[in-house]
Amino acid sequence: MIDRRSFLRTSAIVSGAVLAGVAPVRAADAEIEITPREDGPGISAHLYGQFIEHLGGVIYDGIWVGKDSKIPNVGGIRKQFIDDMARIGVPNFRWPGGCFADGYHWRDGIGTKRPRTYNYWQASAPAGVDLTESNNFGIHEFMHLCRATGAQPYLAANMASGSPQEFHDWVTYCNAQAGTASLADERAANGDREPFGVKYWGVGNESWGCGGDMTPQEYATLYRKFVTQYPAYAPKPFLVAVGPRGHQKDMDIGWTNSFFEAMQGHRSPVDGLSIHFYTDFRNTAEKIATFNAQGWFDVIREGTRVEEVMKQHWGIVEKFDPSHHTRLIVDEWGVWYKKGEEIGAHYLLSQPLTLRDAVHTAYTLDIFNRHAEKLAMANVAQTVNCIHSLFLAEGDKFVRLPPYYVFEMYRGHMGARQANLQIRCEDLTAPTANGPATMARLSGSASTKGKSLTVTLANPSLDSPCSAVVKLSIGSITEGRGQILTHEDMTRGNTFAHPNEVKLAPFAVDVRAGRAEILIPPRAIVAIELKSV
Ligand code: AHR
């Protein structure tokens, strides 16, 4: 907890004011002004989406433990996973991949006799690790997960080894009313009479790479074949086209341009353009939990590039679609470190993340909130046991990683209206390989729901607290409360043995004279909820 006296001691001079016992009174390091906007874009809850793939330990063990498991489960799905996902109001799950999706045949995952099949990720498994696909988790199990957590399904159709027919059959199986189509009757016979109501469909995944190694022109042709005869069962679909590998140096601008050029004069709708943006440290020596100040800032700064990537691709979309029917979907994002620190051989790409990755998460979600008008959805890759995870799970062990808490802290933004946030403060200096670089001392976003405001802020400094006065451009703040995520050790994360090292704590918000005063310690993320008149 931060008391008012320490707040005053750590700040710079306030004009003219003198407070008994503390002289001279100092002003805040930052002034934060919020302007609620009645016409502000809605921040779709879907920006807080998740991505789960049949990859290593994500589905099998992370989520699906099986109905006969001793691990507490609901119909085979790990209970703690359901509870923790419901707790943060998970809006959607993207499934079944990723690269896996373009080799996946949905019929393998229904019924009582399921084949064992090849899984794309088998090729990356260490010797002796069997990643053969059991197909125990299929569309019914996935939909039960969605229903149990309140999430919407977002399915990726197989374009590389599948066909338009297979895609259309899957749509019919999911969305037709029982009694109207044989595939819907088959779904009912398999236990789910009510249609699944799948709205979000990804048409392929990374078709420039593992999803078929196509040119944008080839992809555009295939996309049209896949969507033209889409069976029009309710709900109206939201069709997502494969977009760029945004983390490439050139942001893959050429892909987006050529794809839309090839779509000109055709009738097929593109509701969403998928961007993949990894904060890609795979080819560096950066370690997950052993790093210095430069490593801390390198990861955070590199993550902020997603903002420029979104702006660039939005600009291209605008050229072809000035009315902005097509929205962006960042359906894979996260920090991806070099291999070698997995929790076990089976758990490909699992990463024991730290506070640094939580700060990266906060920056990313704040960027998404600030660009809410461009974005229809975003999905962190991947929820459990893979890359930028919220959890690690192994047998009966389960731990929340620091990024989980950021999703919890940012819940107030989901479905809220974006508000303008102006932060006036000095820059800070970050060490980089090329010498010192400046970056903003605070990053954040703000939103409103009626008279309630949510403000989220991150202070990336390793040594300087940042005092701030938060005010409204019109109106007064009447109440405030907050939560904080921080640790004195920047490299700290949570492990199975020590699951509560980095966790949420209450954060003091001092409301007086219509403003809120806060003191954000270094290496911290705060979320404050304010009431106003
Ligand atoms: O998230 C892991 C992989 O990264 C996905 O399968 C693929 O789409 C991306 O390259």
PDB file of C-alpha atoms in Angstrom, residues 145-264:
ATOM      1  CA  LEU A 145     -15.506 -26.219 -23.095  1.00  0.00           C
ATOM      2  CA  CYS A 146     -17.008 -23.118 -24.704  1.00  0.00           C
ATOM      3  CA  ARG A 147     -20.343 -23.628 -23.003  1.00  0.00           C
ATOM      4  CA  ALA A 148     -18.780 -24.339 -19.622  1.00  0.00           C
ATOM      5  CA  THR A 149     -16.737 -21.136 -19.732  1.00  0.00           C
ATOM      6  CA  GLY A 150     -19.173 -18.863 -21.576  1.00  0.00           C
ATOM      7  CA  ALA A 151     -16.823 -18.492 -24.566  1.00  0.00           C
ATOM      8  CA  GLN A 152     -17.729 -18.182 -28.259  1.00  0.00           C
ATOM      9  CA  PRO A 153     -16.169 -20.706 -30.642  1.00  0.00           C
ATOM     10  CA  TYR A 154     -13.790 -19.509 -33.372  1.00  0.00           C
ATOM     11  CA  LEU A 155     -12.946 -22.414 -35.670  1.00  0.00           C
ATOM     12  CA  ALA A 156     -10.132 -22.632 -38.204  1.00  0.00           C
ATOM     13  CA  ALA A 157     -11.061 -24.575 -41.331  1.00  0.00           C
ATOM     14  CA  ASN A 158      -8.601 -26.876 -43.057  1.00  0.00           C
ATOM     15  CA  MET A 159      -7.642 -25.339 -46.388  1.00  0.00           C
ATOM     16  CA  ALA A 160      -4.341 -27.034 -47.074  1.00  0.00           C
ATOM     17  CA  SER A 161      -5.362 -30.687 -46.939  1.00  0.00           C
ATOM     18  CA  GLY A 162      -9.132 -30.205 -46.779  1.00  0.00           C
ATOM     19  CA  SER A 163     -11.673 -29.133 -49.359  1.00  0.00           C
ATOM     20  CA  PRO A 164     -14.504 -26.612 -49.631  1.00  0.00           C
ATOM     21  CA  GLN A 165     -16.880 -29.573 -49.262  1.00  0.00           C
ATOM     22  CA  GLU A 166     -15.294 -30.663 -45.978  1.00  0.00           C
ATOM     23  CA  PHE A 167     -15.536 -27.087 -44.711  1.00  0.00           C
ATOM     24  CA  HIS A 168     -19.199 -26.758 -45.703  1.00  0.00           C
ATOM     25  CA  ASP A 169     -20.017 -30.081 -44.087  1.00  0.00           C
ATOM     26  CA  TRP A 170     -18.431 -28.906 -40.870  1.00  0.00           C
ATOM     27  CA  VAL A 171     -20.521 -25.726 -40.965  1.00  0.00           C
ATOM     28  CA  THR A 172     -23.661 -27.820 -41.538  1.00  0.00           C
ATOM     29  CA  TYR A 173     -22.737 -30.263 -38.773  1.00  0.00           C
ATOM     30  CA  CYS A 174     -22.265 -27.353 -36.371  1.00  0.00           C
ATOM     31  CA  ASN A 175     -25.040 -24.983 -37.330  1.00  0.00           C
ATOM     32  CA  ALA A 176     -27.996 -26.749 -38.975  1.00  0.00           C
ATOM     33  CA  GLN A 177     -31.073 -27.542 -36.870  1.00  0.00           C
ATOM     34  CA  ALA A 178     -31.536 -31.226 -36.076  1.00  0.00           C
ATOM     35  CA  GLY A 179     -34.166 -32.649 -38.368  1.00  0.00           C
ATOM     36  CA  THR A 180     -33.201 -30.441 -41.304  1.00  0.00           C
ATOM     37  CA  ALA A 181     -29.963 -32.018 -42.537  1.00  0.00           C
ATOM     38  CA  SER A 182     -28.461 -35.475 -42.047  1.00  0.00           C
ATOM     39  CA  LEU A 183     -25.255 -33.969 -40.678  1.00  0.00           C
ATOM     40  CA  ALA A 184     -27.256 -32.135 -38.014  1.00  0.00           C
ATOM     41  CA  ASP A 185     -28.984 -35.390 -37.090  1.00  0.00           C
ATOM     42  CA  GLU A 186     -25.590 -37.002 -36.768  1.00  0.00           C
ATOM     43  CA  ARG A 187     -24.567 -34.197 -34.370  1.00  0.00           C
ATOM     44  CA  ALA A 188     -27.726 -34.817 -32.356  1.00  0.00           C
ATOM     45  CA  ALA A 189     -27.015 -38.555 -32.290  1.00  0.00           C
ATOM     46  CA  ASN A 190     -23.570 -37.699 -30.979  1.00  0.00           C
ATOM     47  CA  GLY A 191     -25.128 -35.952 -28.007  1.00  0.00           C
ATOM     48  CA  ASP A 192     -25.737 -32.335 -29.011  1.00  0.00           C
ATOM     49  CA  ARG A 193     -29.199 -31.698 -30.408  1.00  0.00           C
ATOM     50  CA  GLU A 194     -28.910 -27.919 -30.188  1.00  0.00           C
ATOM     51  CA  PRO A 195     -26.817 -26.357 -32.980  1.00  0.00           C
ATOM     52  CA  PHE A 196     -23.421 -25.103 -31.921  1.00  0.00           C
ATOM     53  CA  GLY A 197     -24.064 -21.697 -33.531  1.00  0.00           C
ATOM     54  CA  VAL A 198     -20.523 -21.090 -34.751  1.00  0.00           C
ATOM     55  CA  LYS A 199     -20.165 -17.572 -36.122  1.00  0.00           C
ATOM     56  CA  TYR A 200     -16.402 -17.086 -36.376  1.00  0.00           C
ATOM     57  CA  TRP A 201     -14.631 -19.133 -39.069  1.00  0.00           C
ATOM     58  CA  GLY A 202     -11.010 -18.791 -40.012  1.00  0.00           C
ATOM     59  CA  VAL A 203     -10.519 -19.798 -43.639  1.00  0.00           C
ATOM     60  CA  GLY A 204      -7.121 -21.441 -43.349  1.00  0.00           C
ATOM     61  CA  ASN A 205      -4.184 -20.467 -41.162  1.00  0.00           C
ATOM     62  CA  GLU A 206      -0.832 -19.031 -42.226  1.00  0.00           C
ATOM     63  CA  SER A 207      -1.480 -20.076 -45.810  1.00  0.00           C
ATOM     64  CA  TRP A 208       1.824 -18.436 -46.731  1.00  0.00           C
ATOM     65  CA  GLY A 209       3.577 -21.063 -44.567  1.00  0.00           C
ATOM     66  CA  CYS A 210       2.410 -24.248 -42.820  1.00  0.00           C
ATOM     67  CA  GLY A 211      -1.104 -23.736 -44.214  1.00  0.00           C
ATOM     68  CA  GLY A 212      -0.235 -24.566 -47.830  1.00  0.00           C
ATOM     69  CA  ASP A 213       2.802 -22.456 -48.709  1.00  0.00           C
ATOM     70  CA  MET A 214       0.734 -20.370 -51.130  1.00  0.00           C
ATOM     71  CA  THR A 215       1.183 -17.059 -52.858  1.00  0.00           C
ATOM     72  CA  PRO A 216      -1.391 -14.400 -51.949  1.00  0.00           C
ATOM     73  CA  GLN A 217      -2.958 -14.836 -55.380  1.00  0.00           C
ATOM     74  CA  GLU A 218      -3.291 -18.612 -54.930  1.00  0.00           C
ATOM     75  CA  TYR A 219      -4.746 -18.078 -51.488  1.00  0.00           C
ATOM     76  CA  ALA A 220      -7.270 -15.527 -52.735  1.00  0.00           C
ATOM     77  CA  THR A 221      -8.515 -17.974 -55.383  1.00  0.00           C
ATOM     78  CA  LEU A 222      -8.887 -20.763 -52.853  1.00  0.00           C
ATOM     79  CA  TYR A 223     -10.502 -18.435 -50.308  1.00  0.00           C
ATOM     80  CA  ARG A 224     -13.210 -17.589 -52.819  1.00  0.00           C
ATOM     81  CA  LYS A 225     -13.848 -21.262 -53.521  1.00  0.00           C
ATOM     82  CA  PHE A 226     -14.149 -21.954 -49.822  1.00  0.00           C
ATOM     83  CA  VAL A 227     -16.572 -19.169 -49.009  1.00  0.00           C
ATOM     84  CA  THR A 228     -18.779 -18.790 -52.099  1.00  0.00           C
ATOM     85  CA  GLN A 229     -21.007 -21.754 -51.276  1.00  0.00           C
ATOM     86  CA  TYR A 230     -20.922 -21.257 -47.500  1.00  0.00           C
ATOM     87  CA  PRO A 231     -24.093 -22.925 -46.171  1.00  0.00           C
ATOM     88  CA  ALA A 232     -26.140 -20.047 -44.830  1.00  0.00           C
ATOM     89  CA  TYR A 233     -27.338 -21.505 -41.534  1.00  0.00           C
ATOM     90  CA  ALA A 234     -27.644 -19.058 -38.649  1.00  0.00           C
ATOM     91  CA  PRO A 235     -25.734 -17.278 -37.319  1.00  0.00           C
ATOM     92  CA  LYS A 236     -24.476 -15.029 -40.088  1.00  0.00           C
ATOM     93  CA  PRO A 237     -20.808 -15.943 -40.386  1.00  0.00           C
ATOM     94  CA  PHE A 238     -17.817 -13.772 -39.702  1.00  0.00           C
ATOM     95  CA  LEU A 239     -15.232 -15.058 -42.176  1.00  0.00           C
ATOM     96  CA  VAL A 240     -11.584 -14.451 -41.438  1.00  0.00           C
ATOM     97  CA  ALA A 241      -8.983 -14.443 -44.203  1.00  0.00           C
ATOM     98  CA  VAL A 242      -5.337 -15.251 -43.628  1.00  0.00           C
ATOM     99  CA  GLY A 243      -3.309 -12.091 -43.282  1.00  0.00           C
ATOM    100  CA  PRO A 244       0.334 -11.296 -42.695  1.00  0.00           C
ATOM    101  CA  ARG A 245       3.156 -12.593 -40.573  1.00  0.00           C
ATOM    102  CA  GLY A 246       3.306  -9.197 -38.889  1.00  0.00           C
ATOM    103  CA  HIS A 247       6.483  -9.830 -36.922  1.00  0.00           C
ATOM    104  CA  GLN A 248       8.535 -10.067 -40.122  1.00  0.00           C
ATOM    105  CA  LYS A 249      10.869  -7.118 -40.621  1.00  0.00           C
ATOM    106  CA  ASP A 250       8.811  -5.753 -43.534  1.00  0.00           C
ATOM    107  CA  MET A 251       5.565  -6.545 -41.641  1.00  0.00           C
ATOM    108  CA  ASP A 252       4.538  -8.661 -44.648  1.00  0.00           C
ATOM    109  CA  ILE A 253       2.846  -5.664 -46.231  1.00  0.00           C
ATOM    110  CA  GLY A 254       3.114  -7.373 -49.639  1.00  0.00           C
ATOM    111  CA  TRP A 255       0.845 -10.252 -48.597  1.00  0.00           C
ATOM    112  CA  THR A 256      -2.038  -8.024 -47.544  1.00  0.00           C
ATOM    113  CA  ASN A 257      -1.724  -5.789 -50.586  1.00  0.00           C
ATOM    114  CA  SER A 258      -1.605  -8.643 -53.070  1.00  0.00           C
ATOM    115  CA  PHE A 259      -4.413 -10.556 -51.373  1.00  0.00           C
ATOM    116  CA  PHE A 260      -6.817  -7.619 -51.533  1.00  0.00           C
ATOM    117  CA  GLU A 261      -5.740  -6.796 -55.076  1.00  0.00           C
ATOM    118  CA  ALA A 262      -6.603 -10.355 -56.077  1.00  0.00           C
ATOM    119  CA  MET A 263      -9.993 -10.070 -54.374  1.00  0.00           C
ATOM    120  CA  GLN A 264     -10.991  -6.963 -56.351  1.00  0.00           C
TER     121      GLN A 264
END
